[in-house]
Amino acid sequence: MPKLILKIDVDTLRGTREGVPNLVRMLQKHQANATFLFSLGPDHTGWALRRAFRPGFFQKVSRTSVLEHYGLKTLMYGVLLPAPDIGKLCATELRAVRDAGFECGIHTWDHVVWQDNVRNQDAAWTQSLMQRSFDRFKDIFGEAPATHGAAGWQMNPHAFAQLDTFGIRYASDERAALADDGTLLNANAGPHRLSVQGRTLDCIQMPTTLPTLDELLGRTINAHVITTSTIAARILELTKATRDHVYTLHAELEGQKLAPIFDELLTGWRAQGYDLVGMNDYHRALESQTLPVSPTAWGTLPGRSGDLLLQAA
Ligand SMILES: [Zn+2]
């Protein structure tokens, strides 16, 4: 049975408090499994407003309406309001996700700080932030995490090496390269081991192989504008020819205003014959396989501004 791996990125306090429980309910309704990746430290989303001064930002704001999805309060964290510490405030909510049977892992310590800086940072900076999220995860859950998914698909060689040091067995820190219409550019994209600076790492990478909702909404594909009413059909078109796929969703989007789209997707994927699973389920299925080794490279994806890590070759 082909697998649809559901990887849930949780970026903000609001997403943790409101989006996450909504997603748990929806997944239970569809008897689907998933992996939740949490932001465990300060919510500095307001600092992301600085991105407004970068090229490409305004186009993105109008497309996905950042204010509508994130809320005014979230956009003020770190600017006019102090940054709330998500892991401290929401430990009970996070444990409830684990207790409901879902795998939990690390997204980041501080989403904005990581996403905006990690590419050019040294080992000490990188390890210190990763150590904070690792320690916080252990404080909350009483055990070490098995998995990680990089904020904004941003990493550096020290960060990849640190995953092995932590004993993180599998992660999803990269994307597969996509054509403008969202189809895979490389049919062989998928789980692999990563070669970083000449060394093959133990941690298995499971790149996201589908576009995200915010990358598709508002774009014109095959002469049709993608709207909230047509986007689920577009994604289901991409998964029609079945193969294993990793889909990244956001507590702030699919867990809130875009929940009806996620509902459509879950129903559609079931009808297409997919097993809806978490990264842990996928890892179990991969354990007996010999995986290819490939490097990672900076690149771009249609509908997303800036560089991010793509599975190379
Ligand atoms: Zn994120």
PDB file of C-alpha atoms and ligand atoms in Angstrom:
ATOM      1  CA  MET A   1       0.000   0.000   0.000  1.00  0.00           C
ATOM      2  CA  PRO A   2       1.468   3.399  -0.913  1.00  0.00           C
ATOM      3  CA  LYS A   3       2.097   5.656   2.060  1.00  0.00           C
ATOM      4  CA  LEU A   4       1.150   9.279   2.564  1.00  0.00           C
ATOM      5  CA  ILE A   5       3.332  10.516   5.406  1.00  0.00           C
ATOM      6  CA  LEU A   6       1.738  13.413   7.287  1.00  0.00           C
ATOM      7  CA  LYS A   7       4.364  15.734   8.793  1.00  0.00           C
ATOM      8  CA  ILE A   8       2.873  18.558  10.816  1.00  0.00           C
ATOM      9  CA  ASP A   9       4.985  21.672  11.423  1.00  0.00           C
ATOM     10  CA  VAL A  10       3.881  23.724  14.416  1.00  0.00           C
ATOM     11  CA  ASP A  11       5.406  27.204  14.259  1.00  0.00           C
ATOM     12  CA  THR A  12       3.578  29.421  16.765  1.00  0.00           C
ATOM     13  CA  LEU A  13       1.924  29.534  20.189  1.00  0.00           C
ATOM     14  CA  ARG A  14      -1.455  30.012  18.567  1.00  0.00           C
ATOM     15  CA  GLY A  15      -0.894  27.057  16.237  1.00  0.00           C
ATOM     16  CA  THR A  16       0.098  24.932  19.242  1.00  0.00           C
ATOM     17  CA  ARG A  17      -2.959  25.901  21.276  1.00  0.00           C
ATOM     18  CA  GLU A  18      -5.635  26.027  18.594  1.00  0.00           C
ATOM     19  CA  GLY A  19      -4.379  24.301  15.451  1.00  0.00           C
ATOM     20  CA  VAL A  20      -2.861  21.212  17.076  1.00  0.00           C
ATOM     21  CA  PRO A  21      -5.987  20.009  18.950  1.00  0.00           C
ATOM     22  CA  ASN A  22      -8.068  20.604  15.811  1.00  0.00           C
ATOM     23  CA  LEU A  23      -5.669  18.452  13.804  1.00  0.00           C
ATOM     24  CA  VAL A  24      -5.703  15.701  16.437  1.00  0.00           C
ATOM     25  CA  ARG A  25      -9.516  15.582  16.175  1.00  0.00           C
ATOM     26  CA  MET A  26      -9.477  15.528  12.369  1.00  0.00           C
ATOM     27  CA  LEU A  27      -6.834  12.808  12.213  1.00  0.00           C
ATOM     28  CA  GLN A  28      -8.779  10.701  14.705  1.00  0.00           C
ATOM     29  CA  LYS A  29     -11.953  11.137  12.672  1.00  0.00           C
ATOM     30  CA  HIS A  30     -10.138   9.826   9.593  1.00  0.00           C
ATOM     31  CA  GLN A  31      -8.213   7.196  11.583  1.00  0.00           C
ATOM     32  CA  ALA A  32      -5.008   8.679  10.201  1.00  0.00           C
ATOM     33  CA  ASN A  33      -1.616   8.756  11.884  1.00  0.00           C
ATOM     34  CA  ALA A  34       0.802  11.712  11.670  1.00  0.00           C
ATOM     35  CA  THR A  35       3.967  13.173  13.176  1.00  0.00           C
ATOM     36  CA  PHE A  36       3.790  16.512  15.007  1.00  0.00           C
ATOM     37  CA  LEU A  37       6.977  18.614  15.012  1.00  0.00           C
ATOM     38  CA  PHE A  38       6.943  21.324  17.667  1.00  0.00           C
ATOM     39  CA  SER A  39       8.572  24.721  18.097  1.00  0.00           C
ATOM     40  CA  LEU A  40       9.679  24.379  21.717  1.00  0.00           C
ATOM     41  CA  GLY A  41      11.035  27.801  22.713  1.00  0.00           C
ATOM     42  CA  PRO A  42      10.151  31.477  22.160  1.00  0.00           C
ATOM     43  CA  ASP A  43       7.584  32.542  19.558  1.00  0.00           C
ATOM     44  CA  HIS A  44       9.256  35.463  17.779  1.00  0.00           C
ATOM     45  CA  THR A  45       6.866  35.472  14.828  1.00  0.00           C
ATOM     46  CA  GLY A  46       6.642  39.259  15.010  1.00  0.00           C
ATOM     47  CA  TRP A  47      10.290  39.476  14.013  1.00  0.00           C
ATOM     48  CA  ALA A  48       9.343  37.836  10.736  1.00  0.00           C
ATOM     49  CA  LEU A  49       7.759  41.156   9.815  1.00  0.00           C
ATOM     50  CA  ARG A  50      11.309  42.238   9.051  1.00  0.00           C
ATOM     51  CA  ARG A  51      10.981  39.954   6.058  1.00  0.00           C
ATOM     52  CA  ALA A  52       8.537  42.501   4.689  1.00  0.00           C
ATOM     53  CA  PHE A  53      11.577  44.417   3.475  1.00  0.00           C
ATOM     54  CA  ARG A  54      12.794  41.538   1.361  1.00  0.00           C
ATOM     55  CA  PRO A  55      11.891  41.124  -2.302  1.00  0.00           C
ATOM     56  CA  GLY A  56       9.055  38.719  -2.925  1.00  0.00           C
ATOM     57  CA  PHE A  57       7.424  39.162   0.454  1.00  0.00           C
ATOM     58  CA  PHE A  58       4.503  41.378  -0.552  1.00  0.00           C
ATOM     59  CA  GLN A  59       3.413  38.999  -3.242  1.00  0.00           C
ATOM     60  CA  LYS A  60       3.324  36.239  -0.659  1.00  0.00           C
ATOM     61  CA  VAL A  61       1.399  38.312   1.878  1.00  0.00           C
ATOM     62  CA  SER A  62      -1.362  39.116  -0.550  1.00  0.00           C
ATOM     63  CA  ARG A  63      -1.550  35.513  -1.731  1.00  0.00           C
ATOM     64  CA  THR A  64      -1.927  33.781   1.584  1.00  0.00           C
ATOM     65  CA  SER A  65      -2.963  36.644   3.844  1.00  0.00           C
ATOM     66  CA  VAL A  66      -0.509  36.214   6.670  1.00  0.00           C
ATOM     67  CA  LEU A  67      -2.654  38.322   9.004  1.00  0.00           C
ATOM     68  CA  GLU A  68      -5.713  36.185   8.444  1.00  0.00           C
ATOM     69  CA  HIS A  69      -3.884  32.949   9.223  1.00  0.00           C
ATOM     70  CA  TYR A  70      -1.529  34.033  11.970  1.00  0.00           C
ATOM     71  CA  GLY A  71      -3.572  36.697  13.741  1.00  0.00           C
ATOM     72  CA  LEU A  72      -2.479  40.159  14.818  1.00  0.00           C
ATOM     73  CA  LYS A  73      -1.286  39.059  18.259  1.00  0.00           C
ATOM     74  CA  THR A  74       1.086  36.442  16.832  1.00  0.00           C
ATOM     75  CA  LEU A  75       2.583  39.034  14.501  1.00  0.00           C
ATOM     76  CA  MET A  76       3.361  41.247  17.510  1.00  0.00           C
ATOM     77  CA  TYR A  77       5.370  38.616  19.445  1.00  0.00           C
ATOM     78  CA  GLY A  78       8.889  39.913  19.821  1.00  0.00           C
ATOM     79  CA  VAL A  79       7.844  43.348  18.541  1.00  0.00           C
ATOM     80  CA  LEU A  80       5.211  44.982  20.759  1.00  0.00           C
ATOM     81  CA  LEU A  81       4.572  41.940  22.950  1.00  0.00           C
ATOM     82  CA  PRO A  82       7.197  39.783  24.668  1.00  0.00           C
ATOM     83  CA  ALA A  83       7.877  36.463  22.956  1.00  0.00           C
ATOM     84  CA  PRO A  84       5.941  33.698  24.765  1.00  0.00           C
ATOM     85  CA  ASP A  85       7.827  30.458  25.507  1.00  0.00           C
ATOM     86  CA  ILE A  86       5.738  27.827  23.728  1.00  0.00           C
ATOM     87  CA  GLY A  87       7.226  24.720  25.390  1.00  0.00           C
ATOM     88  CA  LYS A  88       6.875  26.198  28.843  1.00  0.00           C
ATOM     89  CA  LEU A  89       3.294  27.370  28.344  1.00  0.00           C
ATOM     90  CA  CYS A  90       2.047  24.312  26.446  1.00  0.00           C
ATOM     91  CA  ALA A  91       3.766  21.266  28.005  1.00  0.00           C
ATOM     92  CA  THR A  92       0.389  19.748  28.921  1.00  0.00           C
ATOM     93  CA  GLU A  93      -1.012  20.275  25.417  1.00  0.00           C
ATOM     94  CA  LEU A  94       2.101  18.726  23.858  1.00  0.00           C
ATOM     95  CA  ARG A  95       1.942  15.642  26.064  1.00  0.00           C
ATOM     96  CA  ALA A  96      -1.741  15.273  25.147  1.00  0.00           C
ATOM     97  CA  VAL A  97      -0.714  14.835  21.494  1.00  0.00           C
ATOM     98  CA  ARG A  98       1.692  12.045  22.449  1.00  0.00           C
ATOM     99  CA  ASP A  99      -0.943  10.482  24.722  1.00  0.00           C
ATOM    100  CA  ALA A 100      -3.390  10.482  21.804  1.00  0.00           C
ATOM    101  CA  GLY A 101      -0.938   8.151  20.041  1.00  0.00           C
ATOM    102  CA  PHE A 102       0.832  10.553  17.689  1.00  0.00           C
ATOM    103  CA  GLU A 103       4.586  10.737  17.256  1.00  0.00           C
ATOM    104  CA  CYS A 104       6.123  14.016  18.447  1.00  0.00           C
ATOM    105  CA  GLY A 105       9.451  15.477  17.370  1.00  0.00           C
ATOM    106  CA  ILE A 106      11.445  18.682  17.149  1.00  0.00           C
ATOM    107  CA  HIS A 107      10.727  21.420  14.655  1.00  0.00           C
ATOM    108  CA  THR A 108      12.939  24.046  16.254  1.00  0.00           C
ATOM    109  CA  TRP A 109      13.790  26.078  19.352  1.00  0.00           C
ATOM    110  CA  ASP A 110      13.053  29.532  17.893  1.00  0.00           C
ATOM    111  CA  HIS A 111      11.527  29.380  14.415  1.00  0.00           C
ATOM    112  CA  VAL A 112      12.349  32.897  13.283  1.00  0.00           C
ATOM    113  CA  VAL A 113      15.903  32.917  14.649  1.00  0.00           C
ATOM    114  CA  TRP A 114      16.667  29.509  13.115  1.00  0.00           C
ATOM    115  CA  GLN A 115      15.083  30.140   9.749  1.00  0.00           C
ATOM    116  CA  ASP A 116      16.730  33.528   9.273  1.00  0.00           C
ATOM    117  CA  ASN A 117      20.234  32.637  10.465  1.00  0.00           C
ATOM    118  CA  VAL A 118      21.204  28.979  10.483  1.00  0.00           C
ATOM    119  CA  ARG A 119      22.533  28.832   6.935  1.00  0.00           C
ATOM    120  CA  ASN A 120      25.558  30.980   7.787  1.00  0.00           C
ATOM    121  CA  GLN A 121      26.090  30.094  11.429  1.00  0.00           C
ATOM    122  CA  ASP A 122      28.964  28.179  13.028  1.00  0.00           C
ATOM    123  CA  ALA A 123      28.964  24.947  15.029  1.00  0.00           C
ATOM    124  CA  ALA A 124      28.681  26.627  18.449  1.00  0.00           C
ATOM    125  CA  TRP A 125      25.617  28.719  17.521  1.00  0.00           C
ATOM    126  CA  THR A 126      23.933  25.775  15.826  1.00  0.00           C
ATOM    127  CA  GLN A 127      24.610  23.275  18.611  1.00  0.00           C
ATOM    128  CA  SER A 128      23.465  25.669  21.303  1.00  0.00           C
ATOM    129  CA  LEU A 129      20.042  26.196  19.707  1.00  0.00           C
ATOM    130  CA  MET A 130      19.604  22.500  18.960  1.00  0.00           C
ATOM    131  CA  GLN A 131      20.637  21.572  22.506  1.00  0.00           C
ATOM    132  CA  ARG A 132      17.946  23.868  23.914  1.00  0.00           C
ATOM    133  CA  SER A 133      15.200  22.229  21.853  1.00  0.00           C
ATOM    134  CA  PHE A 134      16.550  18.729  22.652  1.00  0.00           C
ATOM    135  CA  ASP A 135      16.658  19.430  26.423  1.00  0.00           C
ATOM    136  CA  ARG A 136      13.211  21.011  26.369  1.00  0.00           C
ATOM    137  CA  PHE A 137      11.801  18.029  24.482  1.00  0.00           C
ATOM    138  CA  LYS A 138      13.214  15.663  27.116  1.00  0.00           C
ATOM    139  CA  ASP A 139      11.814  17.856  29.926  1.00  0.00           C
ATOM    140  CA  ILE A 140       8.346  17.740  28.420  1.00  0.00           C
ATOM    141  CA  PHE A 141       8.168  14.145  27.199  1.00  0.00           C
ATOM    142  CA  GLY A 142      10.609  12.386  29.531  1.00  0.00           C
ATOM    143  CA  GLU A 143      12.480  10.832  26.620  1.00  0.00           C
ATOM    144  CA  ALA A 144      14.699  11.848  23.705  1.00  0.00           C
ATOM    145  CA  PRO A 145      13.051  12.654  20.353  1.00  0.00           C
ATOM    146  CA  ALA A 146      13.356  10.210  17.453  1.00  0.00           C
ATOM    147  CA  THR A 147      12.801  12.788  14.754  1.00  0.00           C
ATOM    148  CA  HIS A 148      13.363  16.345  13.536  1.00  0.00           C
ATOM    149  CA  GLY A 149      12.084  18.559  10.725  1.00  0.00           C
ATOM    150  CA  ALA A 150      14.009  21.777  10.087  1.00  0.00           C
ATOM    151  CA  ALA A 151      12.195  25.107  10.337  1.00  0.00           C
ATOM    152  CA  GLY A 152      11.867  26.640   6.868  1.00  0.00           C
ATOM    153  CA  TRP A 153      13.929  23.714   5.467  1.00  0.00           C
ATOM    154  CA  GLN A 154      17.052  25.552   6.623  1.00  0.00           C
ATOM    155  CA  MET A 155      20.048  23.643   7.990  1.00  0.00           C
ATOM    156  CA  ASN A 156      23.851  23.741   7.881  1.00  0.00           C
ATOM    157  CA  PRO A 157      26.472  20.946   7.981  1.00  0.00           C
ATOM    158  CA  HIS A 158      26.852  21.297  11.790  1.00  0.00           C
ATOM    159  CA  ALA A 159      23.109  20.866  12.230  1.00  0.00           C
ATOM    160  CA  PHE A 160      23.048  17.662  10.177  1.00  0.00           C
ATOM    161  CA  ALA A 161      26.004  16.282  12.151  1.00  0.00           C
ATOM    162  CA  GLN A 162      24.242  17.186  15.406  1.00  0.00           C
ATOM    163  CA  LEU A 163      21.244  15.016  14.447  1.00  0.00           C
ATOM    164  CA  ASP A 164      23.586  12.003  14.468  1.00  0.00           C
ATOM    165  CA  THR A 165      25.121  13.112  17.766  1.00  0.00           C
ATOM    166  CA  PHE A 166      21.641  13.260  19.306  1.00  0.00           C
ATOM    167  CA  GLY A 167      20.803   9.824  17.896  1.00  0.00           C
ATOM    168  CA  ILE A 168      17.923  11.216  15.819  1.00  0.00           C
ATOM    169  CA  ARG A 169      17.187   8.252  13.574  1.00  0.00           C
ATOM    170  CA  TYR A 170      15.180   9.913  10.835  1.00  0.00           C
ATOM    171  CA  ALA A 171      14.333  13.472   9.882  1.00  0.00           C
ATOM    172  CA  SER A 172      12.674  15.541   7.188  1.00  0.00           C
ATOM    173  CA  ASP A 173      14.859  18.598   6.693  1.00  0.00           C
ATOM    174  CA  GLU A 174      14.753  18.947   2.921  1.00  0.00           C
ATOM    175  CA  ARG A 175      12.357  19.195   0.016  1.00  0.00           C
ATOM    176  CA  ALA A 176      12.239  17.342  -3.267  1.00  0.00           C
ATOM    177  CA  ALA A 177      12.601  19.666  -6.266  1.00  0.00           C
ATOM    178  CA  LEU A 178       9.268  20.489  -7.940  1.00  0.00           C
ATOM    179  CA  ALA A 179       8.187  21.777 -11.350  1.00  0.00           C
ATOM    180  CA  ASP A 180       5.919  24.848 -11.591  1.00  0.00           C
ATOM    181  CA  ASP A 181       2.825  22.640 -11.589  1.00  0.00           C
ATOM    182  CA  GLY A 182       3.948  20.871  -8.389  1.00  0.00           C
ATOM    183  CA  THR A 183       5.059  17.599  -9.994  1.00  0.00           C
ATOM    184  CA  LEU A 184       8.333  15.997  -8.910  1.00  0.00           C
ATOM    185  CA  LEU A 185      11.306  16.934 -11.069  1.00  0.00           C
ATOM    186  CA  ASN A 186      13.120  13.768 -10.068  1.00  0.00           C
ATOM    187  CA  ALA A 187      11.003  10.614  -9.966  1.00  0.00           C
ATOM    188  CA  ASN A 188      13.558   8.999  -7.640  1.00  0.00           C
ATOM    189  CA  ALA A 189      13.187  11.666  -4.951  1.00  0.00           C
ATOM    190  CA  GLY A 190      12.480  10.110  -1.586  1.00  0.00           C
ATOM    191  CA  PRO A 191      14.086   8.630   1.515  1.00  0.00           C
ATOM    192  CA  HIS A 192      17.861   8.552   1.486  1.00  0.00           C
ATOM    193  CA  ARG A 193      20.939   8.960   3.604  1.00  0.00           C
ATOM    194  CA  LEU A 194      22.663  12.255   3.445  1.00  0.00           C
ATOM    195  CA  SER A 195      26.245  12.825   2.489  1.00  0.00           C
ATOM    196  CA  VAL A 196      27.520  15.985   4.190  1.00  0.00           C
ATOM    197  CA  GLN A 197      31.079  17.186   3.678  1.00  0.00           C
ATOM    198  CA  GLY A 198      32.149  13.752   2.489  1.00  0.00           C
ATOM    199  CA  ARG A 199      30.567  11.848   5.366  1.00  0.00           C
ATOM    200  CA  THR A 200      27.461   9.652   5.132  1.00  0.00           C
ATOM    201  CA  LEU A 201      25.185  10.291   8.109  1.00  0.00           C
ATOM    202  CA  ASP A 202      23.181   7.657   9.979  1.00  0.00           C
ATOM    203  CA  CYS A 203      20.041   9.781  10.140  1.00  0.00           C
ATOM    204  CA  ILE A 204      17.637   8.903   7.317  1.00  0.00           C
ATOM    205  CA  GLN A 205      16.203  11.888   5.470  1.00  0.00           C
ATOM    206  CA  MET A 206      12.581  11.752   4.236  1.00  0.00           C
ATOM    207  CA  PRO A 207      12.168  14.851   2.065  1.00  0.00           C
ATOM    208  CA  THR A 208       8.767  16.486   1.584  1.00  0.00           C
ATOM    209  CA  THR A 209       7.652  15.516  -1.921  1.00  0.00           C
ATOM    210  CA  LEU A 210       4.519  17.653  -2.351  1.00  0.00           C
ATOM    211  CA  PRO A 211       3.933  21.424  -2.393  1.00  0.00           C
ATOM    212  CA  THR A 212       2.446  23.094   0.705  1.00  0.00           C
ATOM    213  CA  LEU A 213      -0.873  24.956   0.679  1.00  0.00           C
ATOM    214  CA  ASP A 214       0.780  28.374   1.030  1.00  0.00           C
ATOM    215  CA  GLU A 215       2.996  27.619  -1.983  1.00  0.00           C
ATOM    216  CA  LEU A 216       0.030  26.793  -4.202  1.00  0.00           C
ATOM    217  CA  LEU A 217      -2.706  29.231  -3.151  1.00  0.00           C
ATOM    218  CA  GLY A 218      -3.181  32.127  -5.547  1.00  0.00           C
ATOM    219  CA  ARG A 219      -0.845  30.812  -8.230  1.00  0.00           C
ATOM    220  CA  THR A 220      -1.908  30.125 -11.787  1.00  0.00           C
ATOM    221  CA  ILE A 221      -1.218  26.555 -12.862  1.00  0.00           C
ATOM    222  CA  ASN A 222      -2.223  25.232 -16.297  1.00  0.00           C
ATOM    223  CA  ALA A 223      -4.200  28.478 -16.833  1.00  0.00           C
ATOM    224  CA  HIS A 224      -6.245  27.993 -13.631  1.00  0.00           C
ATOM    225  CA  VAL A 225      -5.901  30.125 -10.511  1.00  0.00           C
ATOM    226  CA  ILE A 226      -5.542  27.920  -7.450  1.00  0.00           C
ATOM    227  CA  THR A 227      -8.161  28.903  -4.852  1.00  0.00           C
ATOM    228  CA  THR A 228      -9.290  27.391  -1.560  1.00  0.00           C
ATOM    229  CA  SER A 229     -12.026  25.591  -3.525  1.00  0.00           C
ATOM    230  CA  THR A 230      -9.687  24.039  -6.113  1.00  0.00           C
ATOM    231  CA  ILE A 231      -6.481  23.427  -4.173  1.00  0.00           C
ATOM    232  CA  ALA A 232      -7.376  20.008  -2.742  1.00  0.00           C
ATOM    233  CA  ALA A 233      -8.215  18.721  -6.224  1.00  0.00           C
ATOM    234  CA  ARG A 234      -4.883  20.047  -7.495  1.00  0.00           C
ATOM    235  CA  ILE A 235      -2.926  18.210  -4.781  1.00  0.00           C
ATOM    236  CA  LEU A 236      -4.955  15.036  -5.308  1.00  0.00           C
ATOM    237  CA  GLU A 237      -4.039  15.264  -8.996  1.00  0.00           C
ATOM    238  CA  LEU A 238      -0.365  15.176  -7.926  1.00  0.00           C
ATOM    239  CA  THR A 239      -0.904  12.040  -5.833  1.00  0.00           C
ATOM    240  CA  LYS A 240      -3.128  10.216  -8.336  1.00  0.00           C
ATOM    241  CA  ALA A 241      -0.310   8.038  -9.658  1.00  0.00           C
ATOM    242  CA  THR A 242       0.445   6.437  -6.314  1.00  0.00           C
ATOM    243  CA  ARG A 243       3.899   6.339  -4.734  1.00  0.00           C
ATOM    244  CA  ASP A 244       5.081   7.163  -1.225  1.00  0.00           C
ATOM    245  CA  HIS A 245       4.739  10.889  -0.496  1.00  0.00           C
ATOM    246  CA  VAL A 246       5.665  13.130   2.424  1.00  0.00           C
ATOM    247  CA  TYR A 247       3.220  16.021   2.859  1.00  0.00           C
ATOM    248  CA  THR A 248       4.083  18.923   5.179  1.00  0.00           C
ATOM    249  CA  LEU A 249       1.137  20.714   6.731  1.00  0.00           C
ATOM    250  CA  HIS A 250       1.012  23.558   9.228  1.00  0.00           C
ATOM    251  CA  ALA A 251      -0.942  23.776  12.479  1.00  0.00           C
ATOM    252  CA  GLU A 252      -1.489  27.453  11.580  1.00  0.00           C
ATOM    253  CA  LEU A 253      -3.101  26.635   8.209  1.00  0.00           C
ATOM    254  CA  GLU A 254      -4.620  23.130   7.955  1.00  0.00           C
ATOM    255  CA  GLY A 255      -5.289  23.209  11.711  1.00  0.00           C
ATOM    256  CA  GLN A 256      -7.226  26.488  11.511  1.00  0.00           C
ATOM    257  CA  LYS A 257      -8.865  28.313   8.578  1.00  0.00           C
ATOM    258  CA  LEU A 258      -7.763  25.786   5.969  1.00  0.00           C
ATOM    259  CA  ALA A 259      -9.051  22.757   7.908  1.00  0.00           C
ATOM    260  CA  PRO A 260     -11.802  22.001   5.336  1.00  0.00           C
ATOM    261  CA  ILE A 261      -9.074  21.569   2.693  1.00  0.00           C
ATOM    262  CA  PHE A 262      -7.201  19.096   4.885  1.00  0.00           C
ATOM    263  CA  ASP A 263     -10.448  17.198   5.411  1.00  0.00           C
ATOM    264  CA  GLU A 264     -10.872  16.948   1.627  1.00  0.00           C
ATOM    265  CA  LEU A 265      -7.284  15.784   1.258  1.00  0.00           C
ATOM    266  CA  LEU A 266      -7.605  13.050   3.876  1.00  0.00           C
ATOM    267  CA  THR A 267     -10.793  11.750   2.247  1.00  0.00           C
ATOM    268  CA  GLY A 268      -9.205  11.951  -1.204  1.00  0.00           C
ATOM    269  CA  TRP A 269      -5.995  10.176  -0.222  1.00  0.00           C
ATOM    270  CA  ARG A 270      -7.967   7.363   1.401  1.00  0.00           C
ATOM    271  CA  ALA A 271      -9.972   6.975  -1.816  1.00  0.00           C
ATOM    272  CA  GLN A 272      -6.708   6.866  -3.801  1.00  0.00           C
ATOM    273  CA  GLY A 273      -5.632   3.904  -1.660  1.00  0.00           C
ATOM    274  CA  TYR A 274      -3.042   5.565   0.578  1.00  0.00           C
ATOM    275  CA  ASP A 275      -2.098   4.467   4.054  1.00  0.00           C
ATOM    276  CA  LEU A 276      -2.045   7.712   6.115  1.00  0.00           C
ATOM    277  CA  VAL A 277       0.959   7.415   8.429  1.00  0.00           C
ATOM    278  CA  GLY A 278       3.502   9.202  10.599  1.00  0.00           C
ATOM    279  CA  MET A 279       7.250   9.405  10.044  1.00  0.00           C
ATOM    280  CA  ASN A 280       7.734   6.612  12.612  1.00  0.00           C
ATOM    281  CA  ASP A 281       5.563   4.239  10.551  1.00  0.00           C
ATOM    282  CA  TYR A 282       7.489   5.158   7.425  1.00  0.00           C
ATOM    283  CA  HIS A 283      10.798   4.612   9.179  1.00  0.00           C
ATOM    284  CA  ARG A 284       9.728   1.107  10.229  1.00  0.00           C
ATOM    285  CA  ALA A 285       8.897   0.287   6.610  1.00  0.00           C
ATOM    286  CA  LEU A 286      12.282   1.606   5.432  1.00  0.00           C
ATOM    287  CA  GLU A 287      14.460  -0.110   8.022  1.00  0.00           C
ATOM    288  CA  SER A 288      15.012  -3.269   5.983  1.00  0.00           C
ATOM    289  CA  GLN A 289      15.848  -1.325   2.802  1.00  0.00           C
ATOM    290  CA  THR A 290      19.197  -0.135   1.524  1.00  0.00           C
ATOM    291  CA  LEU A 291      18.702   3.549   0.860  1.00  0.00           C
ATOM    292  CA  PRO A 292      20.558   5.646  -1.688  1.00  0.00           C
ATOM    293  CA  VAL A 293      23.051   8.266  -0.514  1.00  0.00           C
ATOM    294  CA  SER A 294      22.737  11.780  -1.885  1.00  0.00           C
ATOM    295  CA  PRO A 295      23.916  15.266  -1.013  1.00  0.00           C
ATOM    296  CA  THR A 296      21.732  18.270  -0.321  1.00  0.00           C
ATOM    297  CA  ALA A 297      21.819  21.611  -2.138  1.00  0.00           C
ATOM    298  CA  TRP A 298      20.324  25.089  -1.831  1.00  0.00           C
ATOM    299  CA  GLY A 299      17.630  25.847  -4.361  1.00  0.00           C
ATOM    300  CA  THR A 300      14.194  27.382  -4.783  1.00  0.00           C
ATOM    301  CA  LEU A 301      10.658  26.072  -5.058  1.00  0.00           C
ATOM    302  CA  PRO A 302       7.752  27.564  -6.998  1.00  0.00           C
ATOM    303  CA  GLY A 303       5.584  29.747  -4.744  1.00  0.00           C
ATOM    304  CA  ARG A 304       8.100  30.053  -1.887  1.00  0.00           C
ATOM    305  CA  SER A 305      10.495  32.972  -1.481  1.00  0.00           C
ATOM    306  CA  GLY A 306      14.165  32.456  -0.682  1.00  0.00           C
ATOM    307  CA  ASP A 307      16.458  29.434  -0.807  1.00  0.00           C
ATOM    308  CA  LEU A 308      15.848  26.160   0.947  1.00  0.00           C
ATOM    309  CA  LEU A 309      17.470  22.744   1.013  1.00  0.00           C
ATOM    310  CA  LEU A 310      16.580  20.377  -1.815  1.00  0.00           C
ATOM    311  CA  GLN A 311      17.447  16.727  -2.180  1.00  0.00           C
ATOM    312  CA  ALA A 312      20.166  16.737  -4.814  1.00  0.00           C
ATOM    313  CA  ALA A 313      20.306  14.124  -7.613  1.00  0.00           C
TER     314      ALA A 313
HETATM  315 ZN    ZN B   1       7.825  25.821  10.415  1.00  0.00          ZN
END
